[in-house]
mmCIF file of C-alpha atoms in Angstrom:
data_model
loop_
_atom_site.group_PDB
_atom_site.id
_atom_site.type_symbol
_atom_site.label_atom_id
_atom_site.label_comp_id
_atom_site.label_asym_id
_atom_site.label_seq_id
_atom_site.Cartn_x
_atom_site.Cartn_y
_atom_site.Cartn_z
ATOM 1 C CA UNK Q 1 90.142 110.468 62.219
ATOM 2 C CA UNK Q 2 88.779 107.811 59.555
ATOM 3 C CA UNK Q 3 92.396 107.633 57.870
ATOM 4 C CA UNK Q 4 94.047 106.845 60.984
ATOM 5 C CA UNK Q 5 91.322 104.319 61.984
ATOM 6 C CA UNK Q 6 91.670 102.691 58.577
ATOM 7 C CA UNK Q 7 95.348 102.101 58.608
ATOM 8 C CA UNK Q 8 95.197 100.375 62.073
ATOM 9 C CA UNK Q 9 96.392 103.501 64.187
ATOM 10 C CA UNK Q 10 94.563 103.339 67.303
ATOM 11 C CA UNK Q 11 90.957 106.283 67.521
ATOM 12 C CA UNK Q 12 90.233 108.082 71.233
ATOM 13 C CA UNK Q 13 86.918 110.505 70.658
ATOM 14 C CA UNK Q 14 86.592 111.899 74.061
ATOM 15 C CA UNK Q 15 83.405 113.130 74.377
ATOM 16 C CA UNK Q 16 82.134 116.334 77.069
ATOM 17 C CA UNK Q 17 78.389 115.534 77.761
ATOM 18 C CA UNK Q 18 78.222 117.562 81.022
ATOM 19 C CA UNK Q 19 75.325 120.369 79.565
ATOM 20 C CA UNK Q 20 72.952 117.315 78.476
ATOM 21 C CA UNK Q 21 72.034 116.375 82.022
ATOM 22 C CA UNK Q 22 70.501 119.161 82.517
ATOM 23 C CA UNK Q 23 68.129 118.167 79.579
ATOM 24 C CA UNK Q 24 67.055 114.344 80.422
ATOM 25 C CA UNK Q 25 63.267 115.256 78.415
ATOM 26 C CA UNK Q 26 65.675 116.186 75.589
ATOM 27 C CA UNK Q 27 68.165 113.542 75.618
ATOM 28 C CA UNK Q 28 65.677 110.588 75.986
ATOM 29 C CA UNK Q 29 63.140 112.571 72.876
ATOM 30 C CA UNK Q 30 67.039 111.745 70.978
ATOM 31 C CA UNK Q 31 67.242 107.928 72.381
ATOM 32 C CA UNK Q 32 63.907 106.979 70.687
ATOM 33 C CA UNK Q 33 64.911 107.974 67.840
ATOM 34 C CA UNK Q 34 68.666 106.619 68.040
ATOM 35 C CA UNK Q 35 68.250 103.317 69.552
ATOM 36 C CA UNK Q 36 67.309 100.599 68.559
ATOM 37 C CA UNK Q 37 63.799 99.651 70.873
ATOM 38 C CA UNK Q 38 65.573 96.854 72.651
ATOM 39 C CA UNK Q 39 68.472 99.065 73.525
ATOM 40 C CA UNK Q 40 65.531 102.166 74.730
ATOM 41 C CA UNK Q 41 63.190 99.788 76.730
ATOM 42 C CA UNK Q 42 66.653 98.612 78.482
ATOM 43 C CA UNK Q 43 66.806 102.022 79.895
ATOM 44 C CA UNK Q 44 63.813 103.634 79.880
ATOM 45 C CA UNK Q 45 62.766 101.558 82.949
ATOM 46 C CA UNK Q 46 65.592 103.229 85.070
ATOM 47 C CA UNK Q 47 63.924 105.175 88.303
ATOM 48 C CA UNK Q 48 66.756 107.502 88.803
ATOM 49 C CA UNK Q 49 66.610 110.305 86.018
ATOM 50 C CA UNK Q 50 70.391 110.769 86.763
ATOM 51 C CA UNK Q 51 71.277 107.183 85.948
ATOM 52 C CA UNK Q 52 68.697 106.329 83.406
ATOM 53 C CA UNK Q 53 69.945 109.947 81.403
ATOM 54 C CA UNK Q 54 73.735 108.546 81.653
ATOM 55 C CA UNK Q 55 72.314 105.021 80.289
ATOM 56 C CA UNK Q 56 70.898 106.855 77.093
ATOM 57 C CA UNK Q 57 73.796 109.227 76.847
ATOM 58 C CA UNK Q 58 76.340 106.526 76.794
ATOM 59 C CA UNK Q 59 74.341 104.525 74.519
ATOM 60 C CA UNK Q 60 73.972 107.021 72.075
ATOM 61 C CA UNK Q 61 77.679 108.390 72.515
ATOM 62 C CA UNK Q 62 79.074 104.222 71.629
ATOM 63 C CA UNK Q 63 76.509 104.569 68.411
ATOM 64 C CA UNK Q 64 78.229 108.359 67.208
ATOM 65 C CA UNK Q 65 81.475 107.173 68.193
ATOM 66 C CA UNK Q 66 80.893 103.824 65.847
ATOM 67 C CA UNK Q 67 79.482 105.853 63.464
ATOM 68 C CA UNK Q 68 82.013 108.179 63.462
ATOM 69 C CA UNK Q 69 85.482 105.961 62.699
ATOM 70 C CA UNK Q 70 83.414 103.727 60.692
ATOM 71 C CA UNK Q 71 81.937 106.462 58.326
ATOM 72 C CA UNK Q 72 78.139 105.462 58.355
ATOM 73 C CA UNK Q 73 75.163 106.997 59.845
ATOM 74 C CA UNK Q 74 74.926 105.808 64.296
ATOM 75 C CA UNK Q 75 71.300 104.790 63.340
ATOM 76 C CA UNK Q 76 72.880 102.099 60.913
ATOM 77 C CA UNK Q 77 75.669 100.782 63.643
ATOM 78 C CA UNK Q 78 74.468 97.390 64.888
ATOM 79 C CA UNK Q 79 75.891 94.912 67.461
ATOM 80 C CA UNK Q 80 76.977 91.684 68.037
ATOM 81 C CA UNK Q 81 77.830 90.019 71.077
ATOM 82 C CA UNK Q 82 79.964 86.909 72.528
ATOM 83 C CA UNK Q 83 79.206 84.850 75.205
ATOM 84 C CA UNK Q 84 80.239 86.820 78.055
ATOM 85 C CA UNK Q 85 78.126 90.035 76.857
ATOM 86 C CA UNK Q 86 81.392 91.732 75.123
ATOM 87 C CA UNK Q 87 79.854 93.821 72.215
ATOM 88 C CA UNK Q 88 81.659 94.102 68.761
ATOM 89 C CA UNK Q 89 80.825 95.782 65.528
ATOM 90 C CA UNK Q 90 78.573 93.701 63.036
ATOM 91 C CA UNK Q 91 79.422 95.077 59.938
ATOM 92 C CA UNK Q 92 78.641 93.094 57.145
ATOM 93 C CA UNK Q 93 80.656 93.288 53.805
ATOM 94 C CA UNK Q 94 80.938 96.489 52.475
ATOM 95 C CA UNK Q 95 79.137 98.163 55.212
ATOM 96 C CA UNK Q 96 81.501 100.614 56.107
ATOM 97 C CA UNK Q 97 83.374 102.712 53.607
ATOM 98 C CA UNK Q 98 86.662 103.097 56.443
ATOM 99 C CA UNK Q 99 86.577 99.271 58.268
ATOM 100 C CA UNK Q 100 87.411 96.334 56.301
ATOM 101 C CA UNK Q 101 87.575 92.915 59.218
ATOM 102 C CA UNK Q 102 86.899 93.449 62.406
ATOM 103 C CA UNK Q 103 86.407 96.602 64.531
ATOM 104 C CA UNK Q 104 87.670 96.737 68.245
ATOM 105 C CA UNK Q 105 86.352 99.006 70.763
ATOM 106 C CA UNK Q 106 86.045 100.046 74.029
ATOM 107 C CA UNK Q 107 84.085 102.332 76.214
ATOM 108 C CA UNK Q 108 84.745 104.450 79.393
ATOM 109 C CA UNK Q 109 82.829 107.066 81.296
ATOM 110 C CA UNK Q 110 83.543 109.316 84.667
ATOM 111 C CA UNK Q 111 81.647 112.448 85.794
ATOM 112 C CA UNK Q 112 80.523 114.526 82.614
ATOM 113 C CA UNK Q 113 83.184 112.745 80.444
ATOM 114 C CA UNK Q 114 83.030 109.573 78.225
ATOM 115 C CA UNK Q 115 85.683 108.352 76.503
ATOM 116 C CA UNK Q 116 85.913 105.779 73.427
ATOM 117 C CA UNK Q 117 88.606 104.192 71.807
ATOM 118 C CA UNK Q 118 88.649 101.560 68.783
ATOM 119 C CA UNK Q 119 90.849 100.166 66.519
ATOM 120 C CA UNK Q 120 91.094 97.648 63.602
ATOM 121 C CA UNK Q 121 94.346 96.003 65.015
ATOM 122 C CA UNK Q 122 93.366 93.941 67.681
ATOM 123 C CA UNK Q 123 92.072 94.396 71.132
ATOM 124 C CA UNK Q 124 92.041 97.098 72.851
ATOM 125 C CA UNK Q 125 90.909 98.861 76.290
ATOM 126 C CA UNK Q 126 90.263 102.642 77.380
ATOM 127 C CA UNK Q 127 89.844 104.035 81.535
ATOM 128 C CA UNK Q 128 89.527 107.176 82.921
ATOM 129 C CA UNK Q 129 89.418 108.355 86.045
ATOM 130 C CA UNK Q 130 88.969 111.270 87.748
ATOM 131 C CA UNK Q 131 91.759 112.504 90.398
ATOM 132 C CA UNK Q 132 90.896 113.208 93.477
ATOM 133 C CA UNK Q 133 90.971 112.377 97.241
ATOM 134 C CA UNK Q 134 88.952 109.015 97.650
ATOM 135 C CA UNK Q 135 89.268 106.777 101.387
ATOM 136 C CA UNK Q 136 91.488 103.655 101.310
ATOM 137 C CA UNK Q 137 93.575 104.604 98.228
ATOM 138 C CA UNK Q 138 96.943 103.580 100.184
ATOM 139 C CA UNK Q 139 94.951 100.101 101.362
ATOM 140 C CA UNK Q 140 93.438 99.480 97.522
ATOM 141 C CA UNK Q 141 97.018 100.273 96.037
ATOM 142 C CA UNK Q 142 98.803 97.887 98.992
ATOM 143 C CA UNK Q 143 95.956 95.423 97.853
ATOM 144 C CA UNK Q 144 95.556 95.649 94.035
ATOM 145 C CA UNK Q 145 99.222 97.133 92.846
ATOM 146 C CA UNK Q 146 101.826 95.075 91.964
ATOM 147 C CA UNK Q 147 105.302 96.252 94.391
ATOM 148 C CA UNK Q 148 107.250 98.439 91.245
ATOM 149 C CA UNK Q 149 103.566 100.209 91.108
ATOM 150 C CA UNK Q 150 103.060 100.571 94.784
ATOM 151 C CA UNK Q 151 106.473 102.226 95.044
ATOM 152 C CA UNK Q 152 105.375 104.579 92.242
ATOM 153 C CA UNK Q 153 102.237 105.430 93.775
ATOM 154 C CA UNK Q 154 104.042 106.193 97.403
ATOM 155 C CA UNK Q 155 106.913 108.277 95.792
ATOM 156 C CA UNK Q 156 109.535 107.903 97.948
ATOM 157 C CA UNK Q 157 107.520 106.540 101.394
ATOM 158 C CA UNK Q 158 105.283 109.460 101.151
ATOM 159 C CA UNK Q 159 101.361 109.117 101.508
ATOM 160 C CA UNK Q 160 99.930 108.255 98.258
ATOM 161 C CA UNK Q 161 100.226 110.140 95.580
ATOM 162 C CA UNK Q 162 96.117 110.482 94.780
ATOM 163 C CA UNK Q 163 97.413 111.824 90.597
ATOM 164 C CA UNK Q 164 100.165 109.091 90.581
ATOM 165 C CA UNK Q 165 97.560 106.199 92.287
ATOM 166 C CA UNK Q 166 95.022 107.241 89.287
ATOM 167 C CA UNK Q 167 97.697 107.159 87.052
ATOM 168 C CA UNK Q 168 98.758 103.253 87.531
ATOM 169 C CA UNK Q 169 94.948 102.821 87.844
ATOM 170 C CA UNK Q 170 93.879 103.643 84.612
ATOM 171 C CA UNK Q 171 96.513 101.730 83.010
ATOM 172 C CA UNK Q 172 96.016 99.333 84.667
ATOM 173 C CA UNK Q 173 92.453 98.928 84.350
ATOM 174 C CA UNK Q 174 92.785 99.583 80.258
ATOM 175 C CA UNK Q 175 95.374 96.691 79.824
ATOM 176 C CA UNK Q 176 92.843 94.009 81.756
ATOM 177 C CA UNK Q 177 90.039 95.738 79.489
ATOM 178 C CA UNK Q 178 91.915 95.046 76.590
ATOM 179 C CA UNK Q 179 93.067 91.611 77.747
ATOM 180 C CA UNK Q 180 89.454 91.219 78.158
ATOM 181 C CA UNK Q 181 90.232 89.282 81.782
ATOM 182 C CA UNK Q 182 88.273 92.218 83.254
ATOM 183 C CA UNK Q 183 88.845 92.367 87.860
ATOM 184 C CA UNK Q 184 89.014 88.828 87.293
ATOM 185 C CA UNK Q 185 92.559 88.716 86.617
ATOM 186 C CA UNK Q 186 95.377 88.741 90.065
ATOM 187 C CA UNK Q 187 95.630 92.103 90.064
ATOM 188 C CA UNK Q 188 99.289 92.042 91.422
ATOM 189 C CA UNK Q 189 100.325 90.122 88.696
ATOM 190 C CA UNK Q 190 99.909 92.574 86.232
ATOM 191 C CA UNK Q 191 102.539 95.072 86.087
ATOM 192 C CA UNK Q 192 102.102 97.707 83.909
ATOM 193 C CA UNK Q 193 104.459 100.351 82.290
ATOM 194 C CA UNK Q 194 105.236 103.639 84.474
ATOM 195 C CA UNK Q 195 105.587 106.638 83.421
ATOM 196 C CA UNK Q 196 108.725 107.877 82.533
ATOM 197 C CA UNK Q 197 109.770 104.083 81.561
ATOM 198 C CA UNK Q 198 109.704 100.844 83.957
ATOM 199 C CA UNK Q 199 108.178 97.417 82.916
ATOM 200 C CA UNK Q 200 105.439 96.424 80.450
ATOM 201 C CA UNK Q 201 103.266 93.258 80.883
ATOM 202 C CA UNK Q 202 103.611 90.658 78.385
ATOM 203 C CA UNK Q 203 102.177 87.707 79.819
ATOM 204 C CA UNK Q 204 99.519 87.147 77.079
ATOM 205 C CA UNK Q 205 99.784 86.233 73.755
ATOM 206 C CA UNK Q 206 99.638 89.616 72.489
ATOM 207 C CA UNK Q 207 101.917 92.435 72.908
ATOM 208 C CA UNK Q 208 99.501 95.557 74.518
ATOM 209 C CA UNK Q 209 101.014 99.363 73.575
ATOM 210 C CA UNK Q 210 100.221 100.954 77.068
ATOM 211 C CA UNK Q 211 99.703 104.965 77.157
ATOM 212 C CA UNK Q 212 98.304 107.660 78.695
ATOM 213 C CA UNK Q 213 95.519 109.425 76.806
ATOM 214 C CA UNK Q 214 95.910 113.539 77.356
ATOM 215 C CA UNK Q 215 93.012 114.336 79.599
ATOM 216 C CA UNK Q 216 91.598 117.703 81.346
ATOM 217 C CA UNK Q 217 93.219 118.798 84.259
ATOM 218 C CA UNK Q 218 91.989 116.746 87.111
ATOM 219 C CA UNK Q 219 91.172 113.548 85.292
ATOM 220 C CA UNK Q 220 93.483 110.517 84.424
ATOM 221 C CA UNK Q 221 93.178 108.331 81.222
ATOM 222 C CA UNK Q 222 95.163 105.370 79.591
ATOM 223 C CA UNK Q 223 94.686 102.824 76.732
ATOM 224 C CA UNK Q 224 96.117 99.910 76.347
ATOM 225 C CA UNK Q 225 95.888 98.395 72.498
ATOM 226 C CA UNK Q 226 97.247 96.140 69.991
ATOM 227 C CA UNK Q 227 99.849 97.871 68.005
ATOM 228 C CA UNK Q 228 99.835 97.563 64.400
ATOM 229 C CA UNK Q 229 103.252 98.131 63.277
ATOM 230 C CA UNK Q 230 106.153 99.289 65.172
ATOM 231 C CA UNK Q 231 106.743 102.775 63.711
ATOM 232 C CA UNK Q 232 103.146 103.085 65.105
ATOM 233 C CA UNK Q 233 103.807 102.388 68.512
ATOM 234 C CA UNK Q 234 103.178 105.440 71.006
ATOM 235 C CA UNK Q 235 100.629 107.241 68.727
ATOM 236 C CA UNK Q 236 97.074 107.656 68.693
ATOM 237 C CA UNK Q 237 94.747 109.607 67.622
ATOM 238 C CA UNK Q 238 92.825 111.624 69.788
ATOM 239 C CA UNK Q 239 89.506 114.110 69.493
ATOM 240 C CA UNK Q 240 87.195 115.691 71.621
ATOM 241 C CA UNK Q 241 83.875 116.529 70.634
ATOM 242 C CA UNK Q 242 80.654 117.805 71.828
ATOM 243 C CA UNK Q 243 78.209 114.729 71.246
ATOM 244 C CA UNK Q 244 76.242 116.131 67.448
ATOM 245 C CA UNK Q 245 73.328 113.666 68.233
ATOM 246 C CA UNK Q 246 72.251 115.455 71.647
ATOM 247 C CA UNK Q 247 73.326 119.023 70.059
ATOM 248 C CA UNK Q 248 70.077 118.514 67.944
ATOM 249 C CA UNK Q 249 68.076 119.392 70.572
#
């Protein structure tokens, strides 16, 4: 996973944390000793064990991920931030033995699953989903999708599609990521590839590699990055891993 990450090739660690909610005593015991204690106090002030658990777990999980493609310890990962509240990797010469410039990441999380992606190429955006019946997916698509994706999504005048719907979501929703416009951005004005071929959004100054990440049945997942090199297009590298800083416990 390092060697890819070094040579530009785009990282997803997809990471199964559903066991360590049933262990929030456990998981925040790990978060003291993880994060930093501006990143802890953040969270520890969260009323809802559910949601303040997730907070640490996803805080910790960004900090092993980091750790991980860079090749240093998730204690020693720090972070900088621009002006909107974007993190990025502060590395400072010769602090990683993998990463050389800058390090591009992004972050994702539904149910028990969080997903992480990073490369050294450029920007770069990850979303996943999970697929299932949700109210008003025919009025969000006829609201949010651009016409070539509502069509997909209806297959053929049917009723939505609710795998095909999560499908143009997440890809969706990973390209603005990576474009870093966020919901901001006309939503209908960003077409994004289809599977099986179509159209691919190019109205920024970078060119965005658009994919589906392989995902558990019942979830949907995409990225949307930077590609390095041509003969690199429609690869990634992808892992799934048990979290090792909550399996101490």
């Amino acid at each position: 996973i390092e060697a890819d990450f070094a040579h530009g090739r785009p990282v997803v660690v997809l990471f199964d944390v559903q066991s360590w909610y049933d262990h929030p005593v456990a998981v925040e015991a790990t978060a003291a000793d993880v994060l930093t204690s501006e990143e802890y106090l953040e969270r520890s002030g969260i009323t809802s064990v559910r949601v303040r658990t997730q907070r640490f777990i996803s805080r910790m999980v960004l900090r092993e991920a980091c750790g991980l493609v860079c090749g240093i310890a998730p204690q020693d990962v720090r972070f900088a931030y621009n002006e909107h509240g974007k993190p990025r990797l502060d590395l400072p010469a010769g602090g990683s033995p993998v990463v050389e410039g800058a390090c591009h990441f992004n972050l994702s999380h539904t149910d028990d699953l969080i997903a992480f992606g990073a490369s050294t190429a450029g920007p770069l955006g990850i979303d996943i989903e999970r697929v299932a019946a949700r109210p008003g997916l025919a009025q969000i698509a006829r609201r949010f999708f651009h016409p070539q994706e509502f069509a997909y999504a209806t297959a053929m005048d049917q009723p939505v599609s609710e795998q095909r719907f999560f499908e143009v979501w997440t890809r969706k929703e990973a390209l603005l990521k990576a474009m870093g416009t966020g919901l901001a951005t006309d939503l209908r004005r960003v077409a994004v590839p289809l599977p099986g071929g179509g159209h691919r959004y190019m109205g920024v100054a970078e060119a965005f590699e658009v994919l589906d990440v392989p995902m558990p049945e019942g979830y949907a997942g995409a990225i949307a990055y930077t590609a390095p090199a041509a003969h690199d297009r429609g690869v990634i590298s992808l892992q799934r891993v048990t979290p090792m800083l909550l399996g101490a416990h």
